[in-house]
Structures are given as structure tokens and as C-alpha cells.
Coordinates of C-alpha atoms in Angstrom, one line a residue:
A1 CA 0.0 0.0 0.0
A2 CA 2.8 2.4 0.8
D3 CA 4.4 1.8 -2.6
A4 CA 1.1 1.9 -4.5
I5 CA -0.1 5.2 -3.1
I6 CA 2.9 7.1 -4.3
D7 CA 1.4 7.7 -7.8
A8 CA -2.2 7.6 -6.8
E9 CA -4.7 10.4 -7.3
V10 CA -7.5 8.5 -5.5
S11 CA -7.3 6.2 -2.5
L12 CA -9.9 4.0 -0.9
S13 CA -8.3 3.3 2.5
S14 CA -9.0 1.9 5.9
R15 CA -6.0 3.7 7.3
L16 CA -3.3 6.1 6.1
T17 CA 0.0 7.0 7.8
S18 CA 1.6 10.4 7.7
A19 CA 4.5 9.0 5.7
M20 CA 2.1 7.6 3.1
V21 CA 0.4 11.0 2.6
S22 CA 3.8 12.7 2.3
S23 CA 4.8 10.4 -0.4
A24 CA 1.6 10.7 -2.4
T25 CA 2.2 14.0 -4.1
R26 CA -0.6 13.4 -6.7
L27 CA -3.2 12.5 -4.1
K28 CA -6.5 14.5 -4.5
W29 CA -9.2 12.4 -2.8
V30 CA -9.3 9.8 -0.1
H31 CA -12.3 7.7 0.7
S32 CA -12.4 6.1 4.2
S33 CA -13.8 2.6 4.4
A34 CA -15.1 3.6 7.9
S35 CA -17.6 6.3 9.0
A36 CA -15.3 7.5 11.7
V37 CA -11.9 8.9 10.5
D38 CA -10.4 9.9 13.9
G39 CA -7.1 8.1 14.4
L40 CA -7.3 6.5 10.9
L41 CA -6.2 9.4 8.7
P42 CA -3.9 12.3 9.4
L43 CA -6.6 14.9 8.8
A44 CA -4.6 18.0 9.4
Q45 CA -2.0 16.9 6.9
L46 CA -4.6 16.0 4.3
A47 CA -6.2 19.4 4.8
A48 CA -2.9 21.2 4.4
A49 CA -2.3 19.2 1.1
N50 CA -5.8 20.2 -0.1
V51 CA -6.9 16.6 -0.3
T52 CA -10.7 15.9 -0.2
V53 CA -11.7 13.2 2.3
T54 CA -15.0 11.3 2.1
N55 CA -16.2 8.6 4.5
S56 CA -18.6 5.7 4.5
R57 CA -21.2 7.4 6.6
G58 CA -24.6 5.6 6.6
V59 CA -23.2 2.2 5.5
Q60 CA -23.2 1.0 9.1
A61 CA -26.2 2.9 10.5
I62 CA -28.8 0.1 10.3
P63 CA -26.7 -2.8 11.7
I64 CA -25.5 -0.6 14.6
A65 CA -29.0 0.6 15.3
E66 CA -30.3 -2.9 15.3
Q67 CA -27.6 -4.0 17.6
V68 CA -28.4 -1.1 20.0
M69 CA -32.0 -2.2 20.2
G70 CA -31.0 -5.8 20.5
G71 CA -28.7 -5.0 23.5
L72 CA -31.5 -2.9 25.1
L73 CA -34.0 -5.8 24.7
M74 CA -31.5 -8.3 26.1
R75 CA -31.1 -6.2 29.2
T76 CA -34.7 -4.9 29.8
R77 CA -36.3 -8.3 29.0
R78 CA -33.6 -10.0 31.1
L79 CA -32.7 -12.2 28.2
D80 CA -29.1 -12.2 29.4
R81 CA -30.3 -14.0 32.5
T82 CA -32.5 -16.4 30.7
F83 CA -29.8 -17.3 28.1
A84 CA -27.4 -18.0 31.0
A85 CA -30.1 -20.1 32.7
Q86 CA -30.8 -22.0 29.5
R87 CA -27.2 -23.1 29.3
E88 CA -27.5 -24.5 32.8
R89 CA -31.0 -26.0 32.1
V90 CA -32.5 -24.0 35.0
W91 CA -36.1 -22.7 35.0
I92 CA -35.9 -19.2 36.5
Q93 CA -39.5 -18.0 36.3
N94 CA -39.7 -17.3 40.1
E95 CA -36.4 -15.3 39.9
L96 CA -37.8 -13.1 37.2
A97 CA -40.7 -12.3 39.4
T98 CA -38.3 -10.5 41.7
D99 CA -36.1 -9.1 39.0
W100 CA -38.9 -8.0 36.7
P101 CA -38.4 -7.5 33.0
V102 CA -39.2 -3.9 32.1
L103 CA -40.6 -2.1 29.0
L104 CA -38.7 0.1 26.6
H105 CA -42.1 1.6 25.9
G106 CA -42.4 5.0 27.6
Q107 CA -38.7 5.2 28.6
R108 CA -36.7 8.3 27.8
M109 CA -33.7 7.9 25.5
T110 CA -31.0 10.5 25.0
I111 CA -28.7 10.0 22.0
V112 CA -25.4 11.9 22.0
G113 CA -24.5 12.2 18.3
L114 CA -27.5 12.5 16.0
G115 CA -25.8 11.6 12.7
T116 CA -26.9 8.8 10.4
I117 CA -26.3 6.2 13.1
G118 CA -28.0 8.3 15.8
V119 CA -31.1 8.9 13.6
A120 CA -31.3 5.2 12.7
I121 CA -31.3 4.4 16.4
A122 CA -33.9 7.0 17.1
E123 CA -36.2 5.6 14.4
R124 CA -36.2 2.2 16.1
A125 CA -36.5 3.6 19.6
R126 CA -39.5 5.7 18.6
A127 CA -41.1 2.5 17.1
F128 CA -40.8 1.0 20.6
G129 CA -42.7 3.9 22.1
M130 CA -39.6 5.6 23.6
H131 CA -39.3 9.4 24.0
V132 CA -36.1 10.5 22.2
T133 CA -33.8 13.5 22.7
G134 CA -30.9 14.0 20.4
V135 CA -27.8 16.0 21.0
R136 CA -25.9 17.3 18.0
R137 CA -23.7 20.1 16.7
R138 CA -25.9 21.3 13.9
T139 CA -29.0 22.3 15.7
N140 CA -30.1 24.5 12.8
E141 CA -30.9 21.5 10.7
L142 CA -34.4 20.2 10.5
A143 CA -35.1 17.8 13.4
P144 CA -35.9 14.2 12.3
L145 CA -39.6 13.2 12.9
C146 CA -38.5 10.3 15.1
V147 CA -36.9 12.6 17.7
D148 CA -39.0 14.6 20.2
R149 CA -36.4 17.3 20.5
V150 CA -32.9 18.2 19.4
V151 CA -30.4 20.2 21.5
G152 CA -26.9 21.4 21.1
A153 CA -23.9 20.3 23.2
H154 CA -24.4 23.3 25.4
A155 CA -27.7 21.8 26.6
L156 CA -26.2 18.3 27.3
H157 CA -27.1 18.4 31.0
D158 CA -30.7 19.2 30.2
A159 CA -30.8 16.3 27.8
L160 CA -29.4 13.9 30.3
D161 CA -31.6 14.9 33.2
G162 CA -34.0 12.1 33.9
A163 CA -33.0 9.9 31.0
D164 CA -33.5 6.1 31.3
V165 CA -31.2 5.2 28.4
L166 CA -28.1 7.1 27.2
V167 CA -26.7 6.1 23.8
I168 CA -23.3 7.3 22.7
A169 CA -23.1 7.7 18.9
A170 CA -20.9 10.8 18.6
P171 CA -17.5 11.1 16.7
G172 CA -14.4 10.6 18.8
I173 CA -12.9 14.1 18.5
A174 CA -11.3 16.4 21.0
S175 CA -14.5 18.1 22.0
T176 CA -16.2 14.8 22.9
Q177 CA -13.3 13.3 24.8
S178 CA -14.6 12.5 28.4
M179 CA -17.8 14.2 27.5
I180 CA -19.7 11.9 29.9
R181 CA -18.2 11.9 33.4
A182 CA -19.5 11.1 36.9
R183 CA -21.5 14.4 37.0
E184 CA -23.3 13.6 33.7
I185 CA -23.9 9.9 34.7
A186 CA -25.5 11.2 38.0
M187 CA -28.0 13.2 36.0
L188 CA -29.5 10.0 34.5
N189 CA -32.3 8.2 36.3
R190 CA -30.9 5.7 38.8
G191 CA -30.6 2.3 37.1
A192 CA -30.3 3.8 33.6
L193 CA -28.6 1.9 30.8
L194 CA -25.5 3.2 29.0
V195 CA -24.9 2.2 25.4
N196 CA -21.6 3.0 23.7
V197 CA -21.2 2.2 20.0
A198 CA -18.9 5.2 19.2
R199 CA -15.6 5.6 21.1
A200 CA -14.7 4.5 24.6
G201 CA -13.0 7.8 25.3
I202 CA -16.2 9.8 25.1
V203 CA -17.2 8.2 28.5
D204 CA -15.0 8.5 31.6
Q205 CA -14.3 4.8 32.1
V206 CA -13.6 5.1 35.8
A207 CA -16.8 7.0 36.4
M208 CA -18.7 4.4 34.3
R209 CA -17.3 1.5 36.2
E210 CA -18.1 3.1 39.6
A211 CA -21.6 3.8 38.5
L212 CA -22.1 0.2 37.5
Q213 CA -20.9 -0.9 41.0
T214 CA -23.2 1.6 42.9
G215 CA -26.2 0.9 40.7
Q216 CA -26.5 4.4 39.4
L217 CA -26.1 2.6 36.0
G218 CA -28.3 -0.4 35.9
G219 CA -26.3 -1.8 33.0
A220 CA -24.1 -1.1 30.0
I221 CA -24.0 -2.3 26.5
L222 CA -20.5 -1.8 25.2
D223 CA -19.1 -2.3 21.7
V224 CA -16.0 -0.1 22.1
F225 CA -13.1 -0.1 24.7
E226 CA -10.0 1.9 25.5
Q227 CA -7.9 -1.1 24.8
E228 CA -9.0 -3.5 22.1
P229 CA -9.1 -6.5 22.3
L230 CA -10.4 -6.0 25.9
D231 CA -7.9 -7.7 28.3
R232 CA -9.0 -11.1 29.5
D233 CA -8.5 -10.0 33.1
D234 CA -10.6 -6.8 32.8
P235 CA -13.4 -6.8 35.4
L236 CA -15.9 -5.7 32.8
W237 CA -16.1 -9.3 31.6
T238 CA -17.7 -10.4 34.8
T239 CA -19.5 -7.2 35.8
P240 CA -23.2 -7.9 36.3
N241 CA -25.6 -6.4 33.7
V242 CA -22.8 -5.6 31.2
I243 CA -23.1 -6.8 27.6
I244 CA -19.8 -6.8 25.7
T245 CA -19.4 -7.1 21.9
P246 CA -16.0 -7.0 20.2
H247 CA -16.4 -3.7 18.3
S248 CA -18.7 -5.6 15.9
A249 CA -21.9 -3.6 16.0
G250 CA -21.5 -2.6 12.3
F251 CA -20.8 -6.1 11.1
R252 CA -23.1 -7.9 8.5
A253 CA -22.5 -10.0 5.4
T254 CA -23.2 -7.2 2.9
H255 CA -20.9 -4.6 4.4
W256 CA -18.3 -4.5 1.7
D257 CA -20.9 -4.7 -1.1
E258 CA -22.6 -1.6 0.2
L259 CA -19.3 0.2 0.8
T260 CA -18.1 -0.6 -2.7
A261 CA -21.3 0.7 -4.2
L262 CA -20.9 4.0 -2.3
F263 CA -17.3 4.3 -3.4
C264 CA -18.1 3.5 -7.0
D265 CA -20.9 6.1 -7.1
N266 CA -18.5 8.7 -5.7
L267 CA -15.8 7.6 -8.2
A268 CA -18.2 8.3 -11.1
R269 CA -19.0 11.6 -9.5
Y270 CA -15.3 12.4 -9.2
R271 CA -14.7 11.6 -12.9
N272 CA -17.6 13.8 -14.0
G273 CA -16.5 16.7 -11.8
E274 CA -19.7 16.4 -9.6
S275 CA -20.0 16.9 -5.9
L276 CA -19.0 13.9 -3.8
R277 CA -21.1 12.3 -1.2
N278 CA -20.1 12.2 2.5
V279 CA -17.4 14.9 2.4
V280 CA -15.7 15.1 5.7
D281 CA -15.3 18.5 7.4
L282 CA -11.6 18.2 8.1
S283 CA -11.6 21.1 10.7
A284 CA -14.4 19.3 12.6
G285 CA -13.0 15.8 12.2
Y286 CA -16.1 14.2 10.8

């Protein structure tokens, strides 16, 4: 890849190093195979070289949204407990009468990051009868019909106050680093569920773990971690009410077909001098 990019005008890449960009003096456009570009591409260097960057925003929205709802149902309907009991061939009907399954219907969900993934999650949450608040940077844009209200980051605390479910779907950029700390978690309803399908660093990991221990968080559905793979000795593996997936929320069999179709459409646009889809704001980082 390092040799091939030297003469390239266009690159479809999962990751580029600074040295690769420096050597690619003809490079005009990079398409990222991921939606997030933080840590995968040297954005400042690409901006200085006047290279256009596009991403695969939208390709993973539906599978991630379905996984979020699956994780929530697993926790609220106590399916994690019944699956464990099934493996042991134990009938736990009486136990579920003391640890009642609960409804998503009527609960309040706050989604931090109302991009394509966040909207896809909101659509499904609304179908379950949940009340959805979205937090995003561009509050001037028309609010999706599936969301009850949209607020900016300045109103984050208002959006968190009294929420039953907090979903992290924001980009991992400097302004979102440690956005959710102990203070923010304390604003959620006691026993709230935290779902992170974005970047681990957006949530203060120490605060999250403490909240799981005290019961302020009733559970967590985690697809991203500070260290991946997650260390085998990490206590999260055995923390009650935590569902762990291996950064796989966007996986499905047709992923590369859809990504290739998006890139080929953009390639045709590029050749014809038309506007590209999913252009990344390099100053914002997404």
C-alpha cells in the first residue's frame, strides 16, 4: 500500500499514515472505508495538502441501530439472565418475578450524536414507544420526525436529566473526549442503561465502572473499549448487567458490497466533476 499510493490520485483506504500521505504527491481524494476517521487518517496533513476526504457514513447505520435495540432488549427483557439459565438448564420463572423485565415503551432515551447512526437508532426507539432526545452540533438543521427534541452540546445536561437510556453515537474528537463523566452519569435516572457504539474515550471509564458498581447505572451495552481487544482479566467481563461485543456492531455480510457501491458512485461523480457524497469537514474531524 505504501508503494502503490505514491502515484495515486485517489485512495480507498481503511488507514493512512503520515508518511504515506507525504509520499503521495498526486493525491487528490481519499475515501475512508469507515464512517469515523479519527485516528485512521492524518486529517490536518490531508487538509494542508488540499486533499478531499469522504467517508462511509450511513453504511453501518442500520446494523448498529439494530444492535443497540438488541442490546437494550437483552437487558430490559432479562434475556441475558434467561440465556445463562438455558445453558445450565435452569427454570428461573420465580427469579424473574423478583427481577422483573421492564418495558422500553415509555422510557426516555438520549442520543449523543444525531448523525446517520443516531437517527437510525432514534427511528427504532420511537417505534418501541420511547421518547427520544438528540444531542448534535448542527441544531439549525431540520429535526428528524423520530426525535422529540434536538439540543446542542451546550444543553447536554438538560438532555441527560431524567434519561433512562443514554446512547453514545458521537464522533471521537477532541470536543467529545470525556464528555460523559461522573457528573453527567449522575443526572440520569438511577438504574439507567448506557450504550456506547462510538468511542470509549467519550465516556470517563472510571466513572462508568463506579456507577455500575453503585447501581447508578443499571447496566451497560458496550461495543468499544479503550484497549482492544479487551484484556481477558478486565473486570468488565464479569460485571453484572454488562453486555460486551467485540467492536462488531456494524458487522453484517453485505458490508463490503454496500461500501463498494458507495465508493463506485463517488468515483463516477469524481470523474464527472460532480460533488462527492459524504465529504468530511476536516476542521471538525467528521
